[in-house]
C-alpha positions as a Markdown table, in Angstrom:
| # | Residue | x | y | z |
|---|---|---|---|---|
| 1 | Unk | -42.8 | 79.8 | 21.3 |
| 2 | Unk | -42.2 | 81.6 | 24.3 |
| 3 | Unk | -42.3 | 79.7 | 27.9 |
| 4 | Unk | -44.7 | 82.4 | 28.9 |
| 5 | Unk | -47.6 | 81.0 | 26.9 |
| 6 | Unk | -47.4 | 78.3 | 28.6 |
| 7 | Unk | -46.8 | 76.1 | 25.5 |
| 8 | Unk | -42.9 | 74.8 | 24.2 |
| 9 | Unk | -43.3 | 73.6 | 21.1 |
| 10 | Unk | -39.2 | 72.2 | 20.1 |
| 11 | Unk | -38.3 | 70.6 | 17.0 |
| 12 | Unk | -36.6 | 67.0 | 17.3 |
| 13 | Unk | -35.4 | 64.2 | 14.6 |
| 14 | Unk | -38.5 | 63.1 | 12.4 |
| 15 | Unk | -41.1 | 65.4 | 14.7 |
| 16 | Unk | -41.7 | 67.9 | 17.6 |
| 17 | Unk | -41.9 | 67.6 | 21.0 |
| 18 | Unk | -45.0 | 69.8 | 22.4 |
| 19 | Unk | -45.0 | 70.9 | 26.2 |
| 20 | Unk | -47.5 | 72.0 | 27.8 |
| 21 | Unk | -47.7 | 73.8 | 31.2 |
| 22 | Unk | -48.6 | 71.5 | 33.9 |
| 23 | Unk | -51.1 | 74.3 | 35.8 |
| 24 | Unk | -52.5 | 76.7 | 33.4 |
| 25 | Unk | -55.9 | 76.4 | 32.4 |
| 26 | Unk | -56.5 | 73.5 | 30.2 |
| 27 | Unk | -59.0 | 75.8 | 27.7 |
| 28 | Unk | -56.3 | 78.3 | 27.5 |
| 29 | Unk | -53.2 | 75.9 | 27.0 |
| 30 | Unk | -55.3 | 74.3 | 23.9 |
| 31 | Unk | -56.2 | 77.5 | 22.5 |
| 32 | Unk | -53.1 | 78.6 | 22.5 |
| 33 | Unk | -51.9 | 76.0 | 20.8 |
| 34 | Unk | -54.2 | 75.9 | 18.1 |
| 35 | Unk | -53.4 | 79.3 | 17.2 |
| 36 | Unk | -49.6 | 78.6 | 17.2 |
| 37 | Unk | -49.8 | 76.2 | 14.7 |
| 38 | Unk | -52.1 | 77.7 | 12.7 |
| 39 | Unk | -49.7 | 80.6 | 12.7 |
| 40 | Unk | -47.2 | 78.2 | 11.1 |
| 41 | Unk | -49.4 | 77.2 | 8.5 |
| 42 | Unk | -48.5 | 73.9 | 6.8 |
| 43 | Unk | -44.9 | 74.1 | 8.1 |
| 44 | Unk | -46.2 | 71.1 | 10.7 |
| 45 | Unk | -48.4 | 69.1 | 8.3 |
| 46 | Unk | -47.6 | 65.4 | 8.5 |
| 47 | Unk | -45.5 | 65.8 | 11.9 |
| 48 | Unk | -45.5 | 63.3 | 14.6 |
| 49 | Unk | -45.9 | 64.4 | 17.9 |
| 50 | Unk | -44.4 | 63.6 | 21.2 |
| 51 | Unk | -46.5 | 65.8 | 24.0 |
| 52 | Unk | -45.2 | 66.2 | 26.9 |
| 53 | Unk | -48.1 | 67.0 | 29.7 |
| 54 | Unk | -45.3 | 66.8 | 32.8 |
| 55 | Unk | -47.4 | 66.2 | 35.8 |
| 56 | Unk | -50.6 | 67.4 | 34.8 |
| 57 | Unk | -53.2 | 64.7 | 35.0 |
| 58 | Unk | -55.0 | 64.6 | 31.4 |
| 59 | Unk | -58.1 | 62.9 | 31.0 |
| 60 | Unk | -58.8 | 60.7 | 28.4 |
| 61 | Unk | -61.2 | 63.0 | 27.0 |
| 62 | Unk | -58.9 | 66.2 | 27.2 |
| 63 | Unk | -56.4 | 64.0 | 25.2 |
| 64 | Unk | -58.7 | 63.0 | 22.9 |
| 65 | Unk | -59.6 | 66.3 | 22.0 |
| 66 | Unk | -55.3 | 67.3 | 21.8 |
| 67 | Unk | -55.4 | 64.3 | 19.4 |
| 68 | Unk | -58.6 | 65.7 | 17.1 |
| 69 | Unk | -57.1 | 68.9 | 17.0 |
| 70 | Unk | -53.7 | 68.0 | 15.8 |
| 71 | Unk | -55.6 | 65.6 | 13.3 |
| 72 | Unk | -57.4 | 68.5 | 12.4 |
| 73 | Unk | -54.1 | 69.8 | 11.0 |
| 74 | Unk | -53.1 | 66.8 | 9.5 |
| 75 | Unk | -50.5 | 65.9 | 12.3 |
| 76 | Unk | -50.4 | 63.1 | 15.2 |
| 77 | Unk | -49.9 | 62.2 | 18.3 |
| 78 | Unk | -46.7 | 59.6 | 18.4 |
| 79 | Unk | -45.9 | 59.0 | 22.0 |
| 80 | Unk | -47.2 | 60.8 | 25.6 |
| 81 | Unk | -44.4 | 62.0 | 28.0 |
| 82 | Unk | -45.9 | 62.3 | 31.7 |
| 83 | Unk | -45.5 | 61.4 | 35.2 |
| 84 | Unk | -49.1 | 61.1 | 36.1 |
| 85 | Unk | -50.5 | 57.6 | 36.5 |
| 86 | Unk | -53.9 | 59.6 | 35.3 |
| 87 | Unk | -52.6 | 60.9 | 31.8 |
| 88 | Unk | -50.5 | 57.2 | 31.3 |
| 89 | Unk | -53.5 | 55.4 | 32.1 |
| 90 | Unk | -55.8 | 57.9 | 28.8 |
| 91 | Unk | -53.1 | 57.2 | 27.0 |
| 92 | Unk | -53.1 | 53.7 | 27.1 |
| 93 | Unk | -56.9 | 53.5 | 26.4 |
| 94 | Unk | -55.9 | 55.3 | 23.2 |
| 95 | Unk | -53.5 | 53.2 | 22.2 |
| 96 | Unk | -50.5 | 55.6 | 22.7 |
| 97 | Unk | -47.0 | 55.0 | 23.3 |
| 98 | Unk | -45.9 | 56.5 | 26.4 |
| 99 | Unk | -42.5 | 57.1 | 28.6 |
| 100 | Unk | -42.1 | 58.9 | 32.3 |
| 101 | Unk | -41.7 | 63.2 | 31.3 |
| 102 | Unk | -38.0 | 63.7 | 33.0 |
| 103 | Unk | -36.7 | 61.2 | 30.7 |
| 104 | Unk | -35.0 | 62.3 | 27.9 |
| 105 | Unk | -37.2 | 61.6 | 25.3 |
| 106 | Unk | -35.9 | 59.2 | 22.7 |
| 107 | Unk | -36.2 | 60.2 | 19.2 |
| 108 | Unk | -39.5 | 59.3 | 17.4 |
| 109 | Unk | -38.9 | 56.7 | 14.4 |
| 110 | Unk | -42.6 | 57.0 | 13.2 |
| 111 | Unk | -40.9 | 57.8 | 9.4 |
| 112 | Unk | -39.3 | 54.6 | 9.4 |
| 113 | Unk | -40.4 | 51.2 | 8.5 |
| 114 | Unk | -42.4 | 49.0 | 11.2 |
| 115 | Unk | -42.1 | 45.7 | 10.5 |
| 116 | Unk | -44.1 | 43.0 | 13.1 |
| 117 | Unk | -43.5 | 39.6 | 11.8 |
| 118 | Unk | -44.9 | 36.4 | 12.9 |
| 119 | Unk | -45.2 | 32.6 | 12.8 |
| 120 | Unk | -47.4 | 30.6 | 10.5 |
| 121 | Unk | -50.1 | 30.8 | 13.5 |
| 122 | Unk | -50.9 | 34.2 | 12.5 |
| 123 | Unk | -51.2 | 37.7 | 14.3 |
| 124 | Unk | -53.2 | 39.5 | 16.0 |
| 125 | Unk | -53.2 | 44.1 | 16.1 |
| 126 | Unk | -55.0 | 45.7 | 18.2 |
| 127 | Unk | -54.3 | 49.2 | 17.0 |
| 128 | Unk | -54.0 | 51.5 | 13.9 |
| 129 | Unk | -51.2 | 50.6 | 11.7 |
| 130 | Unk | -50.1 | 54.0 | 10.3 |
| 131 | Unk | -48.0 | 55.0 | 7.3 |
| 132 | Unk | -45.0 | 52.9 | 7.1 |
| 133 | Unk | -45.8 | 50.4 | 9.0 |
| 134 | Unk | -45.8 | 46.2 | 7.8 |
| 135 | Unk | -47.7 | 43.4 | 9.4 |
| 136 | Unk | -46.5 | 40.0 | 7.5 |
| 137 | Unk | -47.2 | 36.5 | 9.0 |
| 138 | Unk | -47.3 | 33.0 | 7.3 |
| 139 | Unk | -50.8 | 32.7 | 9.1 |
| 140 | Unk | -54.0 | 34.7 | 9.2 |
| 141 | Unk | -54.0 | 38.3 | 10.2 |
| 142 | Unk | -56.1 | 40.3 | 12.4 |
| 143 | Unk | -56.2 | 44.0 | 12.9 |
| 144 | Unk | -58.2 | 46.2 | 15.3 |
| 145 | Unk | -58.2 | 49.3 | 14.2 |
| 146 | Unk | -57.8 | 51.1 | 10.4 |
| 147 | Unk | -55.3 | 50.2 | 8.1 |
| 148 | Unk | -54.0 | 53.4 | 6.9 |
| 149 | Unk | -52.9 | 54.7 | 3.5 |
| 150 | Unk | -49.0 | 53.7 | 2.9 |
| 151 | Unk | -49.6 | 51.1 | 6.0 |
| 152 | Unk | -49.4 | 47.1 | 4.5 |
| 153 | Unk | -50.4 | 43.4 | 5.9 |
| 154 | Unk | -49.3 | 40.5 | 4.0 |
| 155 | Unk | -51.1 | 37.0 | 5.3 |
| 156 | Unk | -50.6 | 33.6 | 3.8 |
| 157 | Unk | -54.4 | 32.9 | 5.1 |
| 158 | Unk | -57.1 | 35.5 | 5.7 |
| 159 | Unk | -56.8 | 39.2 | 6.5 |
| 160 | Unk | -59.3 | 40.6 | 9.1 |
| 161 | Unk | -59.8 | 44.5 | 9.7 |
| 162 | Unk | -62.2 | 45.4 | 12.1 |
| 163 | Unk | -62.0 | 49.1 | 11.0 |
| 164 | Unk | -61.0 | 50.9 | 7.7 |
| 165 | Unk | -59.1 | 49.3 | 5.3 |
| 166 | Unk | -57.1 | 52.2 | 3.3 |
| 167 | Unk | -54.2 | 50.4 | 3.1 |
| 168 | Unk | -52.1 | 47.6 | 1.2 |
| 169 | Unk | -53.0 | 44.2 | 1.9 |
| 170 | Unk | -52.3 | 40.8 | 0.4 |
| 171 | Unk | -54.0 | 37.8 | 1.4 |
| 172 | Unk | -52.9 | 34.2 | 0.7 |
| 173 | Unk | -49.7 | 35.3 | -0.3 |
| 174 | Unk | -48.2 | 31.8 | -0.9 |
| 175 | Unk | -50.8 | 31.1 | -3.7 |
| 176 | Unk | -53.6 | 30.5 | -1.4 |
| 177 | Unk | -56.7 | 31.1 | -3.6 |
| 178 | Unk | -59.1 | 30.4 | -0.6 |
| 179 | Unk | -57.7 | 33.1 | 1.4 |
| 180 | Unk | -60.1 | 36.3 | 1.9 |
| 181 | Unk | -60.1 | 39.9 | 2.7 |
| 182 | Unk | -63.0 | 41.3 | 5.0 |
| 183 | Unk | -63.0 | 44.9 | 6.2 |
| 184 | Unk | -65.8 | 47.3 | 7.9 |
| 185 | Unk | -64.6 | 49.3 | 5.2 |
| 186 | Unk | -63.2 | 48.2 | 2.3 |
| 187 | Unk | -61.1 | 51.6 | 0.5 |
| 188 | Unk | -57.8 | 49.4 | -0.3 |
| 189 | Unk | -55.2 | 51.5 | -1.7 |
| 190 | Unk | -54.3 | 48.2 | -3.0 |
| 191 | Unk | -55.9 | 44.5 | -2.4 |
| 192 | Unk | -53.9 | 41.5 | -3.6 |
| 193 | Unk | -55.2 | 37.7 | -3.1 |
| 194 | Unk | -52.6 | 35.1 | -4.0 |
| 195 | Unk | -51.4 | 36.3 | -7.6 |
| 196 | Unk | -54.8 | 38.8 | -8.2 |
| 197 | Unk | -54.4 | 42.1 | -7.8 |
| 198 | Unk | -57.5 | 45.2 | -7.7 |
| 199 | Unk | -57.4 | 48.8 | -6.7 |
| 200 | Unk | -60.1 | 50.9 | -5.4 |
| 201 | Unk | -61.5 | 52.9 | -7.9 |
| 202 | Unk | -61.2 | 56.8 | -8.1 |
| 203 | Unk | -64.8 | 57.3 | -8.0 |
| 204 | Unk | -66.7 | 58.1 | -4.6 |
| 205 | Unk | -68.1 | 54.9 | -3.1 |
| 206 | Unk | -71.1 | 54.5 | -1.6 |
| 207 | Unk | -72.3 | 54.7 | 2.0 |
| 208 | Unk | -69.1 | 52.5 | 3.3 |
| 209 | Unk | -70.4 | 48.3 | 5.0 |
| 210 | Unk | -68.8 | 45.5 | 5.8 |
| 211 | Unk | -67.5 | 44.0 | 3.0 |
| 212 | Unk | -65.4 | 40.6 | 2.0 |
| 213 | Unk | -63.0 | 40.2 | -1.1 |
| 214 | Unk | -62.3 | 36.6 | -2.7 |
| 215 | Unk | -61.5 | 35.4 | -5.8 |
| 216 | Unk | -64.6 | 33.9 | -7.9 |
| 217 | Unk | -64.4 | 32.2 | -11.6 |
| 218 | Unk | -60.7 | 33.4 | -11.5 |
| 219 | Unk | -60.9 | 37.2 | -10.1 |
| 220 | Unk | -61.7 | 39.2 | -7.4 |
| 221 | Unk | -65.1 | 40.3 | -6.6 |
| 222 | Unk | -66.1 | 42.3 | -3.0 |
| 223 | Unk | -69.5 | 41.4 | -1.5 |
| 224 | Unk | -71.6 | 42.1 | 1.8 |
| 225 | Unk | -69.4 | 40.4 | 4.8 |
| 226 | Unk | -72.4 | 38.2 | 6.1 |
């Protein structure tokens, strides 16, 4: 894209680094980019995204809205580049990475395998885990935010999502029979409890609910999380 539209948008390894003019009008700038990648059709679908605001300061909800709009087109935000203590501080109630804008930017690794790993005391997440990414402790796990599709958590006790649970997970992972799955919403891609195994089913669900999975007379059943 041309400089003049106040928009870069530059290709790096696994992504694209988006910058955006630090004094034209915010309206305009998001406009424009909309109808840039639009233009490009699915050429950026999946893409991780490293923005690049300079020193503009960007509110939380101007980035929110940058982040539904890329969503919108089935990309995401993966890191914030900026030297404004305003935009660091939106990104960090988001939950974004973030590095100072005249550093060269280091190249995103959002394609390749996270792996947290922890003690028998268990974990806690406070954030999404994306695609890719692996949560595995000998403990119980706890995760704020979604567990996404290709995204997994292994536990040797309990699992805890306080979000969507799209996900892999498997619970009691040792043999633990006692050990439970409870989600806000419970879409596993996959849900394992010691050696039992389910999928969600292909057919819509109903309005989603809290929800806790456990193994009864020798199989998994979900129920209400009370």
């Amino acid at each position: 894209m041309s400089e003049n539209s106040g928009i870069i948008i530059k290709g790096i390894k696994n992504g694209i680094l988006v910058e955006m003019d630090a004094v034209e009008e915010w309206l305009t700038l998001t406009q424009r980019l909309s109808a840039e990648l639009d233009e490009k059709g699915g050429f950026y679908r999946g893409a991780q995204v490293t923005m690049n605001f300079g020193d503009r300061p960007v509110s939380r909800h101007q980035l929110t809205s940058i982040k539904a709009l890329l969503e919108k087109r089935e990309m995401s935000i993966w890191s914030v580049m900026s030297d404004s203590a305003t935009t660091i501080e939106a990104a960090h109630t988001l939950d974004l990475k973030t590095n100072v804008a005249n550093t060269v930017p280091q190249q995103p690794e959002a394609r390749k395998e996270e792996e947290i790993t922890t003690d028998q005391f268990g974990v806690v997440v406070r954030r999404t885990l994306r695609s890719g990414q692996r949560v595995q402790t000998d403990g119980h796990a706890v995760i704020i935010g979604d567990v996404n599709p290709g995204a997994q958590v292994i536990a040797g006790g309990d699992i805890i999502v306080w979000g969507r649970l799209r996900g892999t997970v498997h619970a009691g992972k040792d043999g633990d029979d006692n050990a439970v799955v409870c989600a806000l919403d419970m879409s596993p891609t996959q849900l394992r409890i010691a050696e039992h195994i389910v999928t969600s089913p292909d057919a819509p669900r109903r309005q989603p609910q809290p929800e806790t999975a456990l193994i009864r007379n020798n199989q998994i059943i979900v129920e209400s999380w009370r």
